[in-house]
Amino acid sequence: RRGDVYPVRLRIITRRPIANFLLRDPIASATEIVNTSFQTEGLSLADLERTGQSDYPWFGSGEIVEKRYDAYIVTDPYLSAGVHEYIYLVRPIQAGRTLLPPAQAQAMYEPEIFGRTDGGAVEATK
């Protein structure tokens, strides 16, 4: 429904550590990412979000999360082996059906290490 808030969950599984990790999840054109750091969104929504958080804080500056108008982007100088989960919130702002581009994850300087989700469609009602 238009105006409601929905969580998006991205799970990254890697068998070995990855240097210079990049995750880009484009959002559907009729939605917006909810930025829980804004006072207008309310602090209760911030508890629903989660990031992978680096296991090695001494290595580099840690992960950087960007909530852009068109995509959710995570960069991390070191992603340890294992399962990492990222959760962010979206809100449909317009009724109708729009396409959902696939999310992409990759090692920036090792092009042979990458992954992509399926695309799809999102339908928002009034």
CSV table of N, CA and C in Angstrom, one decimal:
chain,number,residue,atom,x,y,z
A,1,ARG,N,0.8,-1.2,0.0
A,1,ARG,CA,0.0,0.0,0.0
A,1,ARG,C,0.9,1.2,0.0
A,2,ARG,N,0.4,2.2,-0.7
A,2,ARG,CA,1.1,3.5,-0.8
A,2,ARG,C,1.2,4.1,0.6
A,3,GLY,N,2.4,4.6,1.0
A,3,GLY,CA,2.6,5.3,2.3
A,3,GLY,C,3.0,4.3,3.4
A,4,ASP,N,2.8,3.0,3.2
A,4,ASP,CA,3.3,2.1,4.3
A,4,ASP,C,4.8,1.8,4.1
A,5,VAL,N,5.4,1.4,5.2
A,5,VAL,CA,6.9,1.1,5.2
A,5,VAL,C,7.1,-0.4,5.1
A,6,TYR,N,8.0,-0.8,4.3
A,6,TYR,CA,8.3,-2.2,4.1
A,6,TYR,C,9.9,-2.5,4.2
A,7,PRO,N,10.3,-3.5,4.9
A,7,PRO,CA,11.7,-3.8,5.0
A,7,PRO,C,12.2,-4.6,3.7
A,8,VAL,N,13.4,-4.3,3.3
A,8,VAL,CA,14.1,-5.0,2.2
A,8,VAL,C,15.3,-5.7,2.8
A,9,ARG,N,15.4,-7.0,2.6
A,9,ARG,CA,16.5,-7.8,3.2
A,9,ARG,C,17.4,-8.3,2.1
A,10,LEU,N,18.7,-8.0,2.2
A,10,LEU,CA,19.7,-8.5,1.3
A,10,LEU,C,20.7,-9.4,2.1
A,11,ARG,N,20.9,-10.6,1.6
A,11,ARG,CA,21.8,-11.5,2.3
A,11,ARG,C,23.0,-11.8,1.4
A,12,ILE,N,24.2,-11.6,1.9
A,12,ILE,CA,25.4,-11.8,1.1
A,12,ILE,C,26.1,-13.0,1.8
A,13,ILE,N,26.4,-14.0,1.0
A,13,ILE,CA,27.1,-15.2,1.5
A,13,ILE,C,28.5,-15.3,0.7
A,14,THR,N,29.6,-15.3,1.4
A,14,THR,CA,30.9,-15.5,0.8
A,14,THR,C,31.7,-16.5,1.5
A,15,ARG,N,32.4,-17.3,0.8
A,15,ARG,CA,33.2,-18.4,1.4
A,15,ARG,C,34.6,-17.9,1.8
A,16,ARG,N,35.0,-16.8,1.3
A,16,ARG,CA,36.3,-16.2,1.6
A,16,ARG,C,36.2,-14.7,1.8
A,17,PRO,N,37.1,-14.1,2.5
A,17,PRO,CA,37.1,-12.7,2.7
A,17,PRO,C,37.2,-12.0,1.4
A,18,ILE,N,36.5,-10.8,1.3
A,18,ILE,CA,36.5,-10.0,0.1
A,18,ILE,C,37.0,-8.6,0.4
A,19,ALA,N,38.0,-8.2,-0.3
A,19,ALA,CA,38.5,-6.8,-0.2
A,19,ALA,C,37.8,-5.9,-1.1
A,20,ASN,N,37.4,-4.7,-0.7
A,20,ASN,CA,36.7,-3.7,-1.5
A,20,ASN,C,35.4,-4.2,-2.0
A,21,PHE,N,34.5,-4.5,-1.1
A,21,PHE,CA,33.2,-5.0,-1.5
A,21,PHE,C,32.2,-3.9,-1.8
A,22,LEU,N,31.4,-4.1,-2.8
A,22,LEU,CA,30.4,-3.2,-3.2
A,22,LEU,C,29.0,-3.9,-3.4
A,23,LEU,N,28.0,-3.3,-2.8
A,23,LEU,CA,26.6,-3.8,-2.9
A,23,LEU,C,25.8,-2.6,-3.4
A,24,ARG,N,25.0,-2.8,-4.5
A,24,ARG,CA,24.1,-1.8,-5.0
A,24,ARG,C,22.8,-2.4,-5.3
A,25,ASP,N,21.8,-1.8,-4.6
A,25,ASP,CA,20.4,-2.3,-4.8
A,25,ASP,C,19.5,-1.2,-5.3
A,26,PRO,N,19.3,-1.1,-6.6
A,26,PRO,CA,18.4,0.0,-7.1
A,26,PRO,C,17.0,-0.3,-6.6
A,27,ILE,N,16.2,0.8,-6.4
A,27,ILE,CA,14.9,0.7,-5.9
A,27,ILE,C,13.9,1.0,-7.1
A,28,ALA,N,12.7,0.5,-6.9
A,28,ALA,CA,11.7,0.7,-7.9
A,28,ALA,C,11.4,2.2,-8.0
A,29,SER,N,11.0,2.7,-9.2
A,29,SER,CA,10.9,4.1,-9.4
A,29,SER,C,9.7,4.8,-8.6
A,30,ALA,N,8.7,4.0,-8.2
A,30,ALA,CA,7.6,4.6,-7.4
A,30,ALA,C,7.8,4.4,-5.9
A,31,THR,N,9.0,4.2,-5.5
A,31,THR,CA,9.3,4.0,-4.0
A,31,THR,C,10.4,5.0,-3.6
A,32,GLU,N,10.5,5.1,-2.3
A,32,GLU,CA,11.6,5.9,-1.8
A,32,GLU,C,12.2,5.2,-0.6
A,33,ILE,N,13.5,5.4,-0.3
A,33,ILE,CA,14.2,4.8,0.8
A,33,ILE,C,13.9,5.6,2.0
A,34,VAL,N,13.5,5.0,3.1
A,34,VAL,CA,13.2,5.7,4.4
A,34,VAL,C,14.5,6.0,5.1
A,35,ASN,N,14.8,7.2,5.3
A,35,ASN,CA,16.0,7.6,6.0
A,35,ASN,C,15.7,7.7,7.5
A,36,THR,N,16.0,6.7,8.3
A,36,THR,CA,15.6,6.7,9.7
A,36,THR,C,16.4,7.7,10.6
A,37,SER,N,17.5,8.3,10.0
A,37,SER,CA,18.2,9.3,10.7
A,37,SER,C,17.5,10.7,10.8
A,38,PHE,N,16.5,10.8,9.9
A,38,PHE,CA,15.7,12.1,10.0
A,38,PHE,C,14.7,12.0,11.1
A,39,GLN,N,14.5,13.1,11.8
A,39,GLN,CA,13.6,13.2,13.0
A,39,GLN,C,12.2,13.0,12.6
A,40,THR,N,11.8,13.3,11.3
A,40,THR,CA,10.4,13.2,10.9
A,40,THR,C,10.0,11.7,10.7
A,41,GLU,N,11.0,10.8,10.6
A,41,GLU,CA,10.7,9.4,10.3
A,41,GLU,C,10.4,8.7,11.6
A,42,GLY,N,10.8,9.2,12.8
A,42,GLY,CA,10.6,8.5,14.0
A,42,GLY,C,11.7,7.5,14.3
A,43,LEU,N,12.1,7.5,15.6
A,43,LEU,CA,13.2,6.6,16.0
A,43,LEU,C,12.8,5.1,16.0
A,44,SER,N,11.5,4.8,16.1
A,44,SER,CA,11.1,3.4,16.2
A,44,SER,C,11.4,2.6,14.9
A,45,LEU,N,11.5,3.3,13.8
A,45,LEU,CA,11.8,2.6,12.5
A,45,LEU,C,13.3,2.2,12.4
A,46,ALA,N,14.2,3.0,13.1
A,46,ALA,CA,15.6,2.7,13.1
A,46,ALA,C,15.9,1.3,13.6
A,47,ASP,N,15.1,0.8,14.5
A,47,ASP,CA,15.3,-0.6,15.1
A,47,ASP,C,15.1,-1.7,14.0
A,48,LEU,N,14.4,-1.4,12.9
A,48,LEU,CA,14.1,-2.3,11.9
A,48,LEU,C,15.3,-2.5,10.9
A,49,GLU,N,16.2,-1.5,10.9
A,49,GLU,CA,17.3,-1.6,10.0
A,49,GLU,C,18.5,-2.3,10.6
A,50,ARG,N,19.3,-2.9,9.7
A,50,ARG,CA,20.5,-3.6,10.2
A,50,ARG,C,21.5,-3.6,9.1
A,51,THR,N,22.8,-3.5,9.4
A,51,THR,CA,23.8,-3.6,8.4
A,51,THR,C,24.8,-4.7,8.8
A,52,GLY,N,25.7,-5.1,7.9
A,52,GLY,CA,26.6,-6.2,8.1
A,52,GLY,C,27.6,-6.0,9.2
A,53,GLN,N,28.0,-4.7,9.4
A,53,GLN,CA,29.0,-4.3,10.4
A,53,GLN,C,30.3,-5.1,10.3
A,54,SER,N,31.4,-4.5,10.0
A,54,SER,CA,32.6,-5.2,9.8
A,54,SER,C,33.1,-5.9,11.1
A,55,ASP,N,33.6,-7.1,10.9
A,55,ASP,CA,34.2,-7.8,12.1
A,55,ASP,C,35.5,-7.4,12.4
A,56,TYR,N,36.2,-6.6,11.6
A,56,TYR,CA,37.5,-6.1,11.8
A,56,TYR,C,37.6,-4.6,11.7
A,57,PRO,N,37.2,-3.9,12.8
A,57,PRO,CA,37.2,-2.5,12.8
A,57,PRO,C,38.5,-1.8,12.6
A,58,TRP,N,39.6,-2.5,12.9
A,58,TRP,CA,40.9,-1.9,12.7
A,58,TRP,C,41.4,-1.9,11.2
A,59,PHE,N,40.6,-2.6,10.3
A,59,PHE,CA,41.0,-2.7,8.9
A,59,PHE,C,40.2,-1.6,8.2
A,60,GLY,N,40.9,-0.5,7.8
A,60,GLY,CA,40.2,0.5,7.1
A,60,GLY,C,39.2,1.3,7.9
A,61,SER,N,38.3,1.9,7.2
A,61,SER,CA,37.3,2.8,7.9
A,61,SER,C,36.0,2.1,8.2
A,62,GLY,N,35.8,0.8,7.8
A,62,GLY,CA,34.6,0.1,8.0
A,62,GLY,C,33.6,0.4,6.8
A,63,GLU,N,32.4,-0.1,7.0
A,63,GLU,CA,31.5,0.0,5.9
A,63,GLU,C,30.9,1.4,5.8
A,64,ILE,N,30.5,1.7,4.6
A,64,ILE,CA,29.8,3.0,4.3
A,64,ILE,C,28.5,2.7,3.7
A,65,VAL,N,27.4,3.2,4.2
A,65,VAL,CA,26.0,2.9,3.7
A,65,VAL,C,25.5,4.3,3.2
A,66,GLU,N,25.1,4.2,1.9
A,66,GLU,CA,24.5,5.4,1.3
A,66,GLU,C,23.0,5.1,0.9
A,67,LYS,N,22.2,6.0,1.3
A,67,LYS,CA,20.7,5.9,0.9
A,67,LYS,C,20.5,7.0,-0.1
A,68,ARG,N,20.6,6.6,-1.3
A,68,ARG,CA,20.4,7.6,-2.4
A,68,ARG,C,18.9,7.6,-2.8
A,69,TYR,N,18.5,8.5,-3.7
A,69,TYR,CA,17.2,8.6,-4.1
A,69,TYR,C,16.8,7.4,-5.1
A,70,ASP,N,17.8,6.8,-5.6
A,70,ASP,CA,17.5,5.7,-6.6
A,70,ASP,C,18.1,4.3,-6.2
A,71,ALA,N,18.9,4.3,-5.1
A,71,ALA,CA,19.6,3.0,-4.8
A,71,ALA,C,20.1,3.0,-3.3
A,72,TYR,N,20.2,1.8,-2.8
A,72,TYR,CA,20.8,1.6,-1.5
A,72,TYR,C,22.2,1.0,-1.8
A,73,ILE,N,23.3,1.7,-1.3
A,73,ILE,CA,24.6,1.3,-1.7
A,73,ILE,C,25.5,1.0,-0.4
A,74,VAL,N,26.2,-0.1,-0.4
A,74,VAL,CA,27.1,-0.4,0.7
A,74,VAL,C,28.5,-0.6,0.2
A,75,THR,N,29.5,0.0,0.7
A,75,THR,CA,30.9,-0.3,0.4
A,75,THR,C,31.6,-0.7,1.6
A,76,ASP,N,32.5,-1.6,1.5
A,76,ASP,CA,33.2,-2.1,2.7
A,76,ASP,C,34.6,-2.5,2.3
A,77,PRO,N,35.7,-1.9,2.9
A,77,PRO,CA,37.0,-2.3,2.5
A,77,PRO,C,37.4,-3.8,2.8
A,78,TYR,N,36.7,-4.4,3.7
A,78,TYR,CA,37.0,-5.8,4.1
A,78,TYR,C,35.7,-6.5,4.5
A,79,LEU,N,35.2,-7.5,3.8
A,79,LEU,CA,34.1,-8.2,4.1
A,79,LEU,C,34.5,-9.6,4.5
A,80,SER,N,34.4,-10.0,5.7
A,80,SER,CA,34.8,-11.3,6.2
A,80,SER,C,34.0,-12.5,5.6
A,81,ALA,N,34.6,-13.7,5.6
A,81,ALA,CA,33.8,-14.8,5.1
A,81,ALA,C,32.6,-15.1,6.0
A,82,GLY,N,31.6,-15.6,5.4
A,82,GLY,CA,30.3,-15.9,6.1
A,82,GLY,C,29.1,-15.2,5.5
A,83,VAL,N,28.1,-15.1,6.4
A,83,VAL,CA,26.8,-14.5,5.9
A,83,VAL,C,26.7,-13.1,6.5
A,84,HIS,N,26.3,-12.2,5.6
A,84,HIS,CA,26.1,-10.8,6.0
A,84,HIS,C,24.7,-10.4,5.6
A,85,GLU,N,24.0,-9.7,6.4
A,85,GLU,CA,22.6,-9.3,6.1
A,85,GLU,C,22.5,-7.8,6.2
A,86,TYR,N,21.8,-7.2,5.3
A,86,TYR,CA,21.6,-5.8,5.2
A,86,TYR,C,20.1,-5.6,5.1
A,87,ILE,N,19.5,-4.8,6.0
A,87,ILE,CA,18.1,-4.5,5.9
A,87,ILE,C,17.9,-3.0,5.9
A,88,TYR,N,17.0,-2.5,5.0
A,88,TYR,CA,16.7,-1.1,4.9
A,88,TYR,C,15.2,-1.0,4.6
A,89,LEU,N,14.6,0.2,4.7
A,89,LEU,CA,13.2,0.4,4.6
A,89,LEU,C,12.9,1.2,3.4
A,90,VAL,N,11.8,0.8,2.7
A,90,VAL,CA,11.3,1.5,1.6
A,90,VAL,C,9.8,1.9,1.8
A,91,ARG,N,9.3,2.9,1.1
A,91,ARG,CA,7.9,3.3,1.1
A,91,ARG,C,7.4,3.6,-0.3
A,92,PRO,N,6.4,2.9,-0.7
A,92,PRO,CA,5.8,3.3,-2.0
A,92,PRO,C,5.2,4.7,-1.9
A,93,ILE,N,5.5,5.5,-2.9
A,93,ILE,CA,5.0,6.9,-2.9
A,93,ILE,C,4.0,7.1,-4.0
A,94,GLN,N,3.7,6.2,-4.9
A,94,GLN,CA,2.8,6.3,-6.0
A,94,GLN,C,2.2,5.0,-6.3
A,95,ALA,N,0.9,5.0,-6.5
A,95,ALA,CA,0.2,3.8,-6.9
A,95,ALA,C,0.5,3.4,-8.3
A,96,GLY,N,0.5,2.1,-8.5
A,96,GLY,CA,0.8,1.6,-9.9
A,96,GLY,C,1.9,0.5,-9.9
A,97,ARG,N,2.2,0.0,-11.0
A,97,ARG,CA,3.1,-1.1,-11.2
A,97,ARG,C,4.4,-0.6,-11.8
A,98,THR,N,5.6,-0.9,-11.2
A,98,THR,CA,6.9,-0.5,-11.7
A,98,THR,C,7.8,-1.7,-11.6
A,99,LEU,N,8.9,-1.6,-12.4
A,99,LEU,CA,9.9,-2.6,-12.5
A,99,LEU,C,10.9,-2.5,-11.3
A,100,LEU,N,11.4,-3.6,-10.8
A,100,LEU,CA,12.4,-3.6,-9.8
A,100,LEU,C,13.7,-4.2,-10.4
A,101,PRO,N,14.7,-3.3,-10.6
A,101,PRO,CA,16.0,-3.8,-11.1
A,101,PRO,C,16.7,-4.7,-10.1
A,102,PRO,N,17.6,-5.6,-10.6
A,102,PRO,CA,18.3,-6.6,-9.7
A,102,PRO,C,19.3,-5.9,-8.9
A,103,ALA,N,19.5,-6.4,-7.7
A,103,ALA,CA,20.6,-5.9,-6.8
A,103,ALA,C,21.9,-6.6,-7.3
A,104,GLN,N,23.0,-5.9,-7.1
A,104,GLN,CA,24.3,-6.4,-7.6
A,104,GLN,C,25.3,-6.3,-6.5
A,105,ALA,N,26.1,-7.4,-6.3
A,105,ALA,CA,27.2,-7.4,-5.3
A,105,ALA,C,28.5,-7.8,-6.0
A,106,GLN,N,29.6,-7.2,-5.6
A,106,GLN,CA,30.9,-7.5,-6.3
A,106,GLN,C,32.1,-7.1,-5.5
A,107,ALA,N,33.2,-7.8,-5.8
A,107,ALA,CA,34.5,-7.3,-5.3
A,107,ALA,C,35.0,-6.3,-6.4
A,108,MET,N,35.2,-5.1,-6.0
A,108,MET,CA,35.5,-4.0,-6.9
A,108,MET,C,36.7,-4.3,-7.9
A,109,TYR,N,37.7,-4.9,-7.3
A,109,TYR,CA,38.9,-5.1,-8.2
A,109,TYR,C,39.1,-6.6,-8.6
A,110,GLU,N,38.1,-7.4,-8.4
A,110,GLU,CA,38.2,-8.8,-8.8
A,110,GLU,C,36.8,-9.1,-9.6
A,111,PRO,N,36.8,-8.8,-10.8
A,111,PRO,CA,35.5,-8.8,-11.6
A,111,PRO,C,34.9,-10.2,-11.6
A,112,GLU,N,35.7,-11.3,-11.4
A,112,GLU,CA,35.2,-12.6,-11.4
A,112,GLU,C,34.4,-13.0,-10.2
A,113,ILE,N,34.4,-12.1,-9.1
A,113,ILE,CA,33.6,-12.3,-7.9
A,113,ILE,C,32.4,-11.4,-8.0
A,114,PHE,N,31.2,-11.9,-8.2
A,114,PHE,CA,30.0,-11.0,-8.3
A,114,PHE,C,28.8,-11.9,-8.0
A,115,GLY,N,27.7,-11.2,-7.8
A,115,GLY,CA,26.4,-11.9,-7.7
A,115,GLY,C,25.3,-10.9,-8.1
A,116,ARG,N,24.1,-11.4,-8.5
A,116,ARG,CA,23.0,-10.6,-8.8
A,116,ARG,C,21.7,-11.3,-8.5
A,117,THR,N,20.7,-10.5,-8.0
A,117,THR,CA,19.4,-11.1,-7.7
A,117,THR,C,18.6,-11.1,-9.0
A,118,ASP,N,17.4,-11.6,-8.9
A,118,ASP,CA,16.4,-11.5,-9.9
A,118,ASP,C,15.8,-10.2,-9.9
A,119,GLY,N,15.3,-9.7,-11.1
A,119,GLY,CA,14.5,-8.5,-11.1
A,119,GLY,C,13.1,-8.8,-10.8
A,120,GLY,N,12.2,-7.9,-11.0
A,120,GLY,CA,10.8,-8.2,-10.7
A,120,GLY,C,10.0,-7.0,-10.9
A,121,ALA,N,8.8,-7.0,-10.4
A,121,ALA,CA,7.9,-5.9,-10.5
A,121,ALA,C,7.3,-5.6,-9.1
A,122,VAL,N,7.0,-4.4,-8.9
A,122,VAL,CA,6.3,-4.0,-7.6
A,122,VAL,C,5.0,-3.3,-7.9
A,123,GLU,N,4.0,-3.7,-7.2
A,123,GLU,CA,2.7,-3.0,-7.5
A,123,GLU,C,2.2,-2.4,-6.2
A,124,ALA,N,2.0,-1.1,-6.2
A,124,ALA,CA,1.5,-0.4,-5.0
A,124,ALA,C,0.0,0.0,-5.3
A,125,THR,N,-0.7,-0.2,-4.2
A,125,THR,CA,-2.2,0.2,-4.3
A,125,THR,C,-2.4,1.5,-3.5
A,126,LYS,N,-3.5,2.1,-3.6
A,126,LYS,CA,-3.8,3.3,-2.9
A,126,LYS,C,-4.0,3.1,-1.5
